[in-house]
Short mmCIF file of C-alpha atoms and ligand atoms in Angstrom, two decimals:
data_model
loop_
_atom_site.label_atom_id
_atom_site.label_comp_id
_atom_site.label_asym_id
_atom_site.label_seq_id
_atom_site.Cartn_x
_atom_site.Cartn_y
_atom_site.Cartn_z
CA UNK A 884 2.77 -18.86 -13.24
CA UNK A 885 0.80 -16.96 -15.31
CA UNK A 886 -1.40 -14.46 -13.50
CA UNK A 887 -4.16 -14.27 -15.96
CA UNK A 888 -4.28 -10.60 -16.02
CA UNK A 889 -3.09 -9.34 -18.80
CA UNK A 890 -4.47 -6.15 -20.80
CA UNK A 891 -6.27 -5.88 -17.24
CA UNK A 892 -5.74 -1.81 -16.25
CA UNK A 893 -4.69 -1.43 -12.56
CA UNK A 894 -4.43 1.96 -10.82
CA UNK A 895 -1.25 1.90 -8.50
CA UNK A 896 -1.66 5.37 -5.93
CA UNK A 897 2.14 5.96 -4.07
CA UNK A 898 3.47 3.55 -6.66
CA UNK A 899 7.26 6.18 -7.82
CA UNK A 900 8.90 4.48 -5.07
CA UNK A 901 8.72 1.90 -2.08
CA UNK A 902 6.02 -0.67 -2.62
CA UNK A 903 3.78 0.71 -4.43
CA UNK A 904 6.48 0.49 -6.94
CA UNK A 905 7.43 -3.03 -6.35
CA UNK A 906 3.11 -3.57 -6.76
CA UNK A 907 3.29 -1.46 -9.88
CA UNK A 908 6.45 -3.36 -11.56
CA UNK A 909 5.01 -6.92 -10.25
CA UNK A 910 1.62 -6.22 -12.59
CA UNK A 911 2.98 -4.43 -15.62
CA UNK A 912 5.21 -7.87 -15.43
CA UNK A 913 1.76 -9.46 -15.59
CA UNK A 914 1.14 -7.87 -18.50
CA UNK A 915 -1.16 -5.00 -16.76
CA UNK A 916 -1.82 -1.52 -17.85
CA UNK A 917 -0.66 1.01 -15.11
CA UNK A 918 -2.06 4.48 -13.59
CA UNK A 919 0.76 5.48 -11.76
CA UNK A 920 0.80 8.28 -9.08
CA UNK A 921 2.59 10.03 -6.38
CA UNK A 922 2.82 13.68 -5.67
CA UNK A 923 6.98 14.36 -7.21
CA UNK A 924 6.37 14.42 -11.12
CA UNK A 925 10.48 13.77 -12.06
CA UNK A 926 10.52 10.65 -10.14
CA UNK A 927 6.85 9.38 -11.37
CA UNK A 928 8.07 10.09 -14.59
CA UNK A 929 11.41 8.05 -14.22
CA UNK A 930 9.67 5.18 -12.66
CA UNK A 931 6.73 5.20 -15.21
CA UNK A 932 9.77 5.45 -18.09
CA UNK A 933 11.74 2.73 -16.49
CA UNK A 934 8.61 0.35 -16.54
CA UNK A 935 7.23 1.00 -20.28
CA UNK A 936 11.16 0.19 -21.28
CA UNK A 937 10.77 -3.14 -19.53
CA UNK A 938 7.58 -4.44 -19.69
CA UNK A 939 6.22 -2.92 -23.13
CA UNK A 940 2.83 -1.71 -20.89
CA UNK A 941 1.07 1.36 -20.95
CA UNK A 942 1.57 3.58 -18.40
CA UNK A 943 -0.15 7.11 -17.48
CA UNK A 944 1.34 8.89 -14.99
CA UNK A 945 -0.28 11.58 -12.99
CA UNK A 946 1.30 13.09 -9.88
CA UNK A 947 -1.09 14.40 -7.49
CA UNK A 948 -1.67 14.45 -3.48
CA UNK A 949 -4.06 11.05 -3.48
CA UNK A 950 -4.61 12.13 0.10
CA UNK A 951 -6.72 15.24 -0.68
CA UNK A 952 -10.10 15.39 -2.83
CA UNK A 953 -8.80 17.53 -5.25
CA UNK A 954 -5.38 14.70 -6.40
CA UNK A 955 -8.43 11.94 -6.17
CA UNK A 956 -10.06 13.99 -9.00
CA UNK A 957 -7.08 14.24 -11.26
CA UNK A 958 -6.23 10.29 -10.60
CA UNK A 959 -9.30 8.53 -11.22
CA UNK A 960 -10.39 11.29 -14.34
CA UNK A 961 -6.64 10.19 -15.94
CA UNK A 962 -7.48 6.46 -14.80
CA UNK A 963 -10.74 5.68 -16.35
CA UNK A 964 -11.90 2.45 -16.21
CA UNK A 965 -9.84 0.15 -13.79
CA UNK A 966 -9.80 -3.25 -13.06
CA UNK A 967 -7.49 -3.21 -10.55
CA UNK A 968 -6.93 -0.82 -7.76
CA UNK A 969 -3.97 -1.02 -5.58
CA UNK A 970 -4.48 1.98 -2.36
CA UNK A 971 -1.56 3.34 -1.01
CA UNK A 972 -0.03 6.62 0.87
CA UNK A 973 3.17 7.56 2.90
CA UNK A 974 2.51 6.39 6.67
CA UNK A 975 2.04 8.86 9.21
CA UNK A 976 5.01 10.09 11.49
CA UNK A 977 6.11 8.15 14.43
CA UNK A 978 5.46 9.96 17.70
CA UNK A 979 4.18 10.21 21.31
CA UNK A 980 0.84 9.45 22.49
CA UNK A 981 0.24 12.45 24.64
CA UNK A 982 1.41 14.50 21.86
CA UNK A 983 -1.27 13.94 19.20
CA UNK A 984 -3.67 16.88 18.04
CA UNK A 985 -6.67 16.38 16.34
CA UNK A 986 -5.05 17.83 13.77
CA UNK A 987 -2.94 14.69 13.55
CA UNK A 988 -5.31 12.21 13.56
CA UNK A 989 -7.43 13.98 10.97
CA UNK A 990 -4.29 14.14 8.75
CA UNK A 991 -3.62 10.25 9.18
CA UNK A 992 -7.12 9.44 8.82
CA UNK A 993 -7.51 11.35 5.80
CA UNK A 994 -3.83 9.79 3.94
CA UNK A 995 -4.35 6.03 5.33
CA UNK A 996 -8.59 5.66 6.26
CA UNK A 997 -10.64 7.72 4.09
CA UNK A 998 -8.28 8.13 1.04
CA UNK A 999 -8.33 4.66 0.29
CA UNK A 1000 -12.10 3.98 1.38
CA UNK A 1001 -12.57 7.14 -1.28
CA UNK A 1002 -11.01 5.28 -4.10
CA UNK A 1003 -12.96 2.13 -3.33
CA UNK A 1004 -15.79 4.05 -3.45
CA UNK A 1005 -15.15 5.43 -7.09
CA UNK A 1006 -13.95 1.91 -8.48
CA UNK A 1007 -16.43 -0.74 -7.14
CA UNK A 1008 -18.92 0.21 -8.69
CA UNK A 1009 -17.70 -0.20 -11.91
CA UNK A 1010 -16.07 -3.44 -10.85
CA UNK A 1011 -19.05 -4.80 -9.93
CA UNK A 1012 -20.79 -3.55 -13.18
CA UNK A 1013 -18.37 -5.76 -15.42
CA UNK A 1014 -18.23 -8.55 -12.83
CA UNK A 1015 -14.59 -8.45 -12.33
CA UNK A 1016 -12.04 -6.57 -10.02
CA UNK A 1017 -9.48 -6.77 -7.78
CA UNK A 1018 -8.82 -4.75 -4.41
CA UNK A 1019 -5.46 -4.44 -2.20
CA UNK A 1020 -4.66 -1.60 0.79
CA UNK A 1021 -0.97 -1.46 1.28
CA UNK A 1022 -1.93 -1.09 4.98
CA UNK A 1023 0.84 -2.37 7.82
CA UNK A 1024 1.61 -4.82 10.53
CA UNK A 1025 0.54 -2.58 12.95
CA UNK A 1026 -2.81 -4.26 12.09
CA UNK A 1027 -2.13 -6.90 14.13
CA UNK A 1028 0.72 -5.76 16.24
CA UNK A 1029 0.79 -2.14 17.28
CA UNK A 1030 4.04 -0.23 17.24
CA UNK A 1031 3.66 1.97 20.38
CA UNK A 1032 5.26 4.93 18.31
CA UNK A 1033 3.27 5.00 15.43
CA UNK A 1034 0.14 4.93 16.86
CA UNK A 1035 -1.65 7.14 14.51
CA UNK A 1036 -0.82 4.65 11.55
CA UNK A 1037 -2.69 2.19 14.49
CA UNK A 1038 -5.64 4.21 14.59
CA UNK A 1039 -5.88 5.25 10.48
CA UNK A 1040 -4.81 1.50 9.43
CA UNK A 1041 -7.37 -0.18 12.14
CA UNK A 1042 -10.16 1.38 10.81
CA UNK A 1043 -9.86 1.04 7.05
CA UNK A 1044 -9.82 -2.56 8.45
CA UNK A 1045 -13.04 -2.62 9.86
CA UNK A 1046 -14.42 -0.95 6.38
CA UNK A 1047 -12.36 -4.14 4.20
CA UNK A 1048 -13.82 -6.17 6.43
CA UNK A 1049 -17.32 -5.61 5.91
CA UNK A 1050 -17.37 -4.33 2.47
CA UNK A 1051 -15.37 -6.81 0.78
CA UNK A 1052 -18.20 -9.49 1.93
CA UNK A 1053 -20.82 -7.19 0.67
CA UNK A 1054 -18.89 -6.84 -3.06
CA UNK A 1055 -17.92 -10.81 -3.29
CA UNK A 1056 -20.69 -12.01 -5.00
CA UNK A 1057 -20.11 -9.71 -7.71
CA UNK A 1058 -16.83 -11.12 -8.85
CA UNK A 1059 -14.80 -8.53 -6.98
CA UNK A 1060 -12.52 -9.15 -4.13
CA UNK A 1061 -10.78 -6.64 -1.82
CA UNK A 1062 -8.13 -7.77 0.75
CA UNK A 1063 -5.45 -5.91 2.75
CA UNK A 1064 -1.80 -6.68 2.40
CA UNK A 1065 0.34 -5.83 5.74
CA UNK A 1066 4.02 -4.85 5.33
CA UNK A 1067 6.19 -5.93 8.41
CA UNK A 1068 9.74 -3.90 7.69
CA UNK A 1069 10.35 -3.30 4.00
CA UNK A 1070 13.73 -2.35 2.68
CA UNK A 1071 12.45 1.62 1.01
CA UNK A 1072 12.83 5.03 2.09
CA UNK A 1073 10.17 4.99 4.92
CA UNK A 1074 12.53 1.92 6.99
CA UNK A 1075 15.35 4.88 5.99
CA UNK A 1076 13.26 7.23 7.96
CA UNK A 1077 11.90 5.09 10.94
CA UNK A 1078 15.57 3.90 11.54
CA UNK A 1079 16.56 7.60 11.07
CA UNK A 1080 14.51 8.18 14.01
CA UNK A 1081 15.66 5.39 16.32
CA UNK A 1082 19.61 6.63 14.70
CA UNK A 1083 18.66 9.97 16.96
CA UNK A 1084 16.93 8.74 19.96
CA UNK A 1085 19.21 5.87 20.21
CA UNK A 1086 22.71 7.87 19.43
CA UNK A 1087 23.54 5.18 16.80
CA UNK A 1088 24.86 4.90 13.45
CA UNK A 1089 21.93 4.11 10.84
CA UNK A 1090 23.60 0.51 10.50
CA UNK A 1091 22.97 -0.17 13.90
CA UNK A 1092 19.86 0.48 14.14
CA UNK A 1093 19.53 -1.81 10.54
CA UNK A 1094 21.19 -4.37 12.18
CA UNK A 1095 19.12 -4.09 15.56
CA UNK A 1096 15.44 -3.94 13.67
CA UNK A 1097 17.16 -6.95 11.14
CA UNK A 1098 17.99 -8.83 14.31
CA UNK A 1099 14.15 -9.53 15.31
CA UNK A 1100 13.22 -10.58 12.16
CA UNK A 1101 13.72 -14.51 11.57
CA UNK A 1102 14.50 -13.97 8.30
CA UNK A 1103 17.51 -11.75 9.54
CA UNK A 1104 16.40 -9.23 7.56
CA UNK A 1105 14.55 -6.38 5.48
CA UNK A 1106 11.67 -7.37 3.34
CA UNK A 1107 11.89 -6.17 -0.71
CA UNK A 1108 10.01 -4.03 -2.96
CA UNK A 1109 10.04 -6.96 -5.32
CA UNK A 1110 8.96 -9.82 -2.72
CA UNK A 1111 5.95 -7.83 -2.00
CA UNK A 1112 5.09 -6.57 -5.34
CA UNK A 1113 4.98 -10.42 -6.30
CA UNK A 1114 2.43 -11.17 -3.45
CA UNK A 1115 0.69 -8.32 -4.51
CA UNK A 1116 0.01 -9.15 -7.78
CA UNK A 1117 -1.21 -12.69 -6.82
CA UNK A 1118 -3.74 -11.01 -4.99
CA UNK A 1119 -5.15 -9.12 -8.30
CA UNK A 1120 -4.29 -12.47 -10.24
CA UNK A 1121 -7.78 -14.82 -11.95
CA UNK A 1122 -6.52 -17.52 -9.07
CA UNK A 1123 -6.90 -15.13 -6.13
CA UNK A 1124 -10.76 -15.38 -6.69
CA UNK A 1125 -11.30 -16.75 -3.30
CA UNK A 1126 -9.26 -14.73 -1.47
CA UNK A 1127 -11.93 -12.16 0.45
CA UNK A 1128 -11.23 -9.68 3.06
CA UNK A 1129 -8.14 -10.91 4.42
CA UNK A 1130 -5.21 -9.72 6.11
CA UNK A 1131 -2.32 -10.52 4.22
CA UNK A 1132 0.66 -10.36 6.32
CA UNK A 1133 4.38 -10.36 4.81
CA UNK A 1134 7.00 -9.49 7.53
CA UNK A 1135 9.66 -12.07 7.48
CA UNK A 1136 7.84 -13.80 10.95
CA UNK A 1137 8.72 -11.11 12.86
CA UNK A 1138 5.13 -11.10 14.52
CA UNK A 1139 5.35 -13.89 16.97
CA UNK A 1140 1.65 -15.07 16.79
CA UNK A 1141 0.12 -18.78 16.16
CA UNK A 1142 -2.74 -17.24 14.00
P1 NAP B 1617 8.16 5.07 0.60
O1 NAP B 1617 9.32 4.25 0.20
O2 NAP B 1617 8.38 6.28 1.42
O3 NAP B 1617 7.36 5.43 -0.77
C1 NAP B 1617 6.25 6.15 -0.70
C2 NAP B 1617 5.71 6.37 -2.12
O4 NAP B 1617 4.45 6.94 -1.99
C3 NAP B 1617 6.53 7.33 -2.96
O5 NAP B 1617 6.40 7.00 -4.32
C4 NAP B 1617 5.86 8.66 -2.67
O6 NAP B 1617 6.12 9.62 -3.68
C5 NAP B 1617 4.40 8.23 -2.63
N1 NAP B 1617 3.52 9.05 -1.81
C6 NAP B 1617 3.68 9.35 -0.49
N2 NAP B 1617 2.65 10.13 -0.08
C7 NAP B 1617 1.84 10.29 -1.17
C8 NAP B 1617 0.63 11.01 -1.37
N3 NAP B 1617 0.07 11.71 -0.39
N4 NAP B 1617 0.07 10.98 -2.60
C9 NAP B 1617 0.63 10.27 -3.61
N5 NAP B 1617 1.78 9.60 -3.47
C10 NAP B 1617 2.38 9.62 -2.27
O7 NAP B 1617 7.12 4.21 1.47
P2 NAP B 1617 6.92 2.62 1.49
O8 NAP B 1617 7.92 2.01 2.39
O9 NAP B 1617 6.77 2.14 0.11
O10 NAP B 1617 5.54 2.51 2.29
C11 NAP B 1617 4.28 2.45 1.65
C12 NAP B 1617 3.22 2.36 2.74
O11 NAP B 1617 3.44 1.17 3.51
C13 NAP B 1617 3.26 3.53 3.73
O12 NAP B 1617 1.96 3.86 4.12
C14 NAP B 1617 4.02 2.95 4.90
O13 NAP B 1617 3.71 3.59 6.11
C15 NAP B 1617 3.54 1.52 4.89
N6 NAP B 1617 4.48 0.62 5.58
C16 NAP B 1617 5.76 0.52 5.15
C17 NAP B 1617 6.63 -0.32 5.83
C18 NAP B 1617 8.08 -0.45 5.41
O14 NAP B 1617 8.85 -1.08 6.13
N7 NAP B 1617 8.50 0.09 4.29
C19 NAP B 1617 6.18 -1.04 6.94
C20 NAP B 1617 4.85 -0.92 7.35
C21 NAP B 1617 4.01 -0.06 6.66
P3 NAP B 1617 6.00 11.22 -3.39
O15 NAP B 1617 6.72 11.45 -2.09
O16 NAP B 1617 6.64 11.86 -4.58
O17 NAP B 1617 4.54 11.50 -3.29
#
């Protein structure tokens, strides 16, 4: 299908690795112009190499916190005009309720609320000026189903929700939509570390715990980079037009919900 997008310019944030890179390869594959980030130049670099070599794309890549004010800057000066913004940031640590500082939840609120709310903030406007954009927060299932040990990405992901919610009604009629898309478990280096964790409270080998987390799924297993970069670059595609502040949710049915 083609996406209609192309010579469209998309800024990808967290896009060296994981699924932000999947997001990033999906739209240079669609013909899109990238602004790549994450905060490790050598591996930005690679990545940014490895998709100029494949897709024949321009990419800039800038590596900078996108968490703190200062990375913002550096991003969105480098970026320019976008078209397409895809938000994304590493998830907060897994933990225990009673345990949480404000501290924490500032730090999670600033990486996975107000970091991406930021970013909106410095690309509608534009958007709306040229009548045309596209909107997606990598955000998770905890969403919709909370993960009892990760209840700070609960809290940060929850409300950038509520903000999606209202804003992308309020930017709609200018030819701009923003939705959310929800990663259930994804095959990248943060599973590595979440299964790392259950590896030592669980005293089992890191296939185990693969196999256990695999084993709720009804797919039977992890989720790829790739599968979600392709849904991900529907949603910035001409026929996603209609698609306004929703909750995209791509985790292999292991939510067991009706709606
Ligand atoms: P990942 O494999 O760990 O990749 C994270 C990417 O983001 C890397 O390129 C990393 O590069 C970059 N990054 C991290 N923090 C950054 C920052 N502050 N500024 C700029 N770049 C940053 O993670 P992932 O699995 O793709 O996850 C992406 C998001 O989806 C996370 O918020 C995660 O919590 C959420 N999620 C993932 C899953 C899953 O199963 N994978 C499930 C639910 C939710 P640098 O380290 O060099 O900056």
């Amino acid at each position: 299908m083609d996406l209609g997008i192309t010579g469209k310019r998309a800024l990808v944030c967290a896009s060296s690795k994981g699924l932000g890179r999947g997001c990033a390869e999906a739209l240079a594959a669609a013909g899109v112009n990238l602004v790549m980030n994450a905060r490790g130049a050598e591996a930005l670099e690679a990545t940014a190499a490895e998709i100029r070599a494949a897709h024949g794309v321009e990419v800039v890549a800038v590596a900078a916190d996108i968490t703190t004010e200062e990375g913002r800057g550096k991003v969105l000066a480098a970026a320019g005009q976008i078209d397409i913004l895809v938000t994304n940031a590493g998830g907060p640590p897994p933990g225990m309720w009673a345990d949480w500082s404000r501290d924490d939840f500032i730090k999670a609120l600033d990486a996975n609320m107000l970091a991406p709310i930021a970013l909106m903030q410095a690309a509608l406007p534009g958007m709306m000026e040229r009548g045309w954009g596209r909107v997606v927060n990598i955000t998770s299932q905890a969403v919709k189903a909370p993960l009892g040990v990760l209840g700070l990405s609960n809290s940060a992901r929850s409300g950038l929700t509520g903000f999606v919610a209202g804003t992308a009604r309020q930017v709609a009629g200018s030819g701009v939509t923003i939705n959310n898309l929800l990663p259930g478990i994804h095959a990248t280096d943060r599973a590595d570390s979440l299964d790392g964790a259950v590896v030592k409270s669980a005293g089992i080998t890191l296939e185990e715990a693969r196999a256990r987390r695999a084993a709720t799924i009804p797919v039977g297993r992890y989720g790829t980079a790739s599968e979600f970069g392709a849904t991900c670059a529907f949603m910035c595609s001409q026929h996603a037009g209609f698609m306004v502040g929703q909750n995209v949710l791509l985790d292999g049915g292991a939510i067991n919900t009706t709606l």
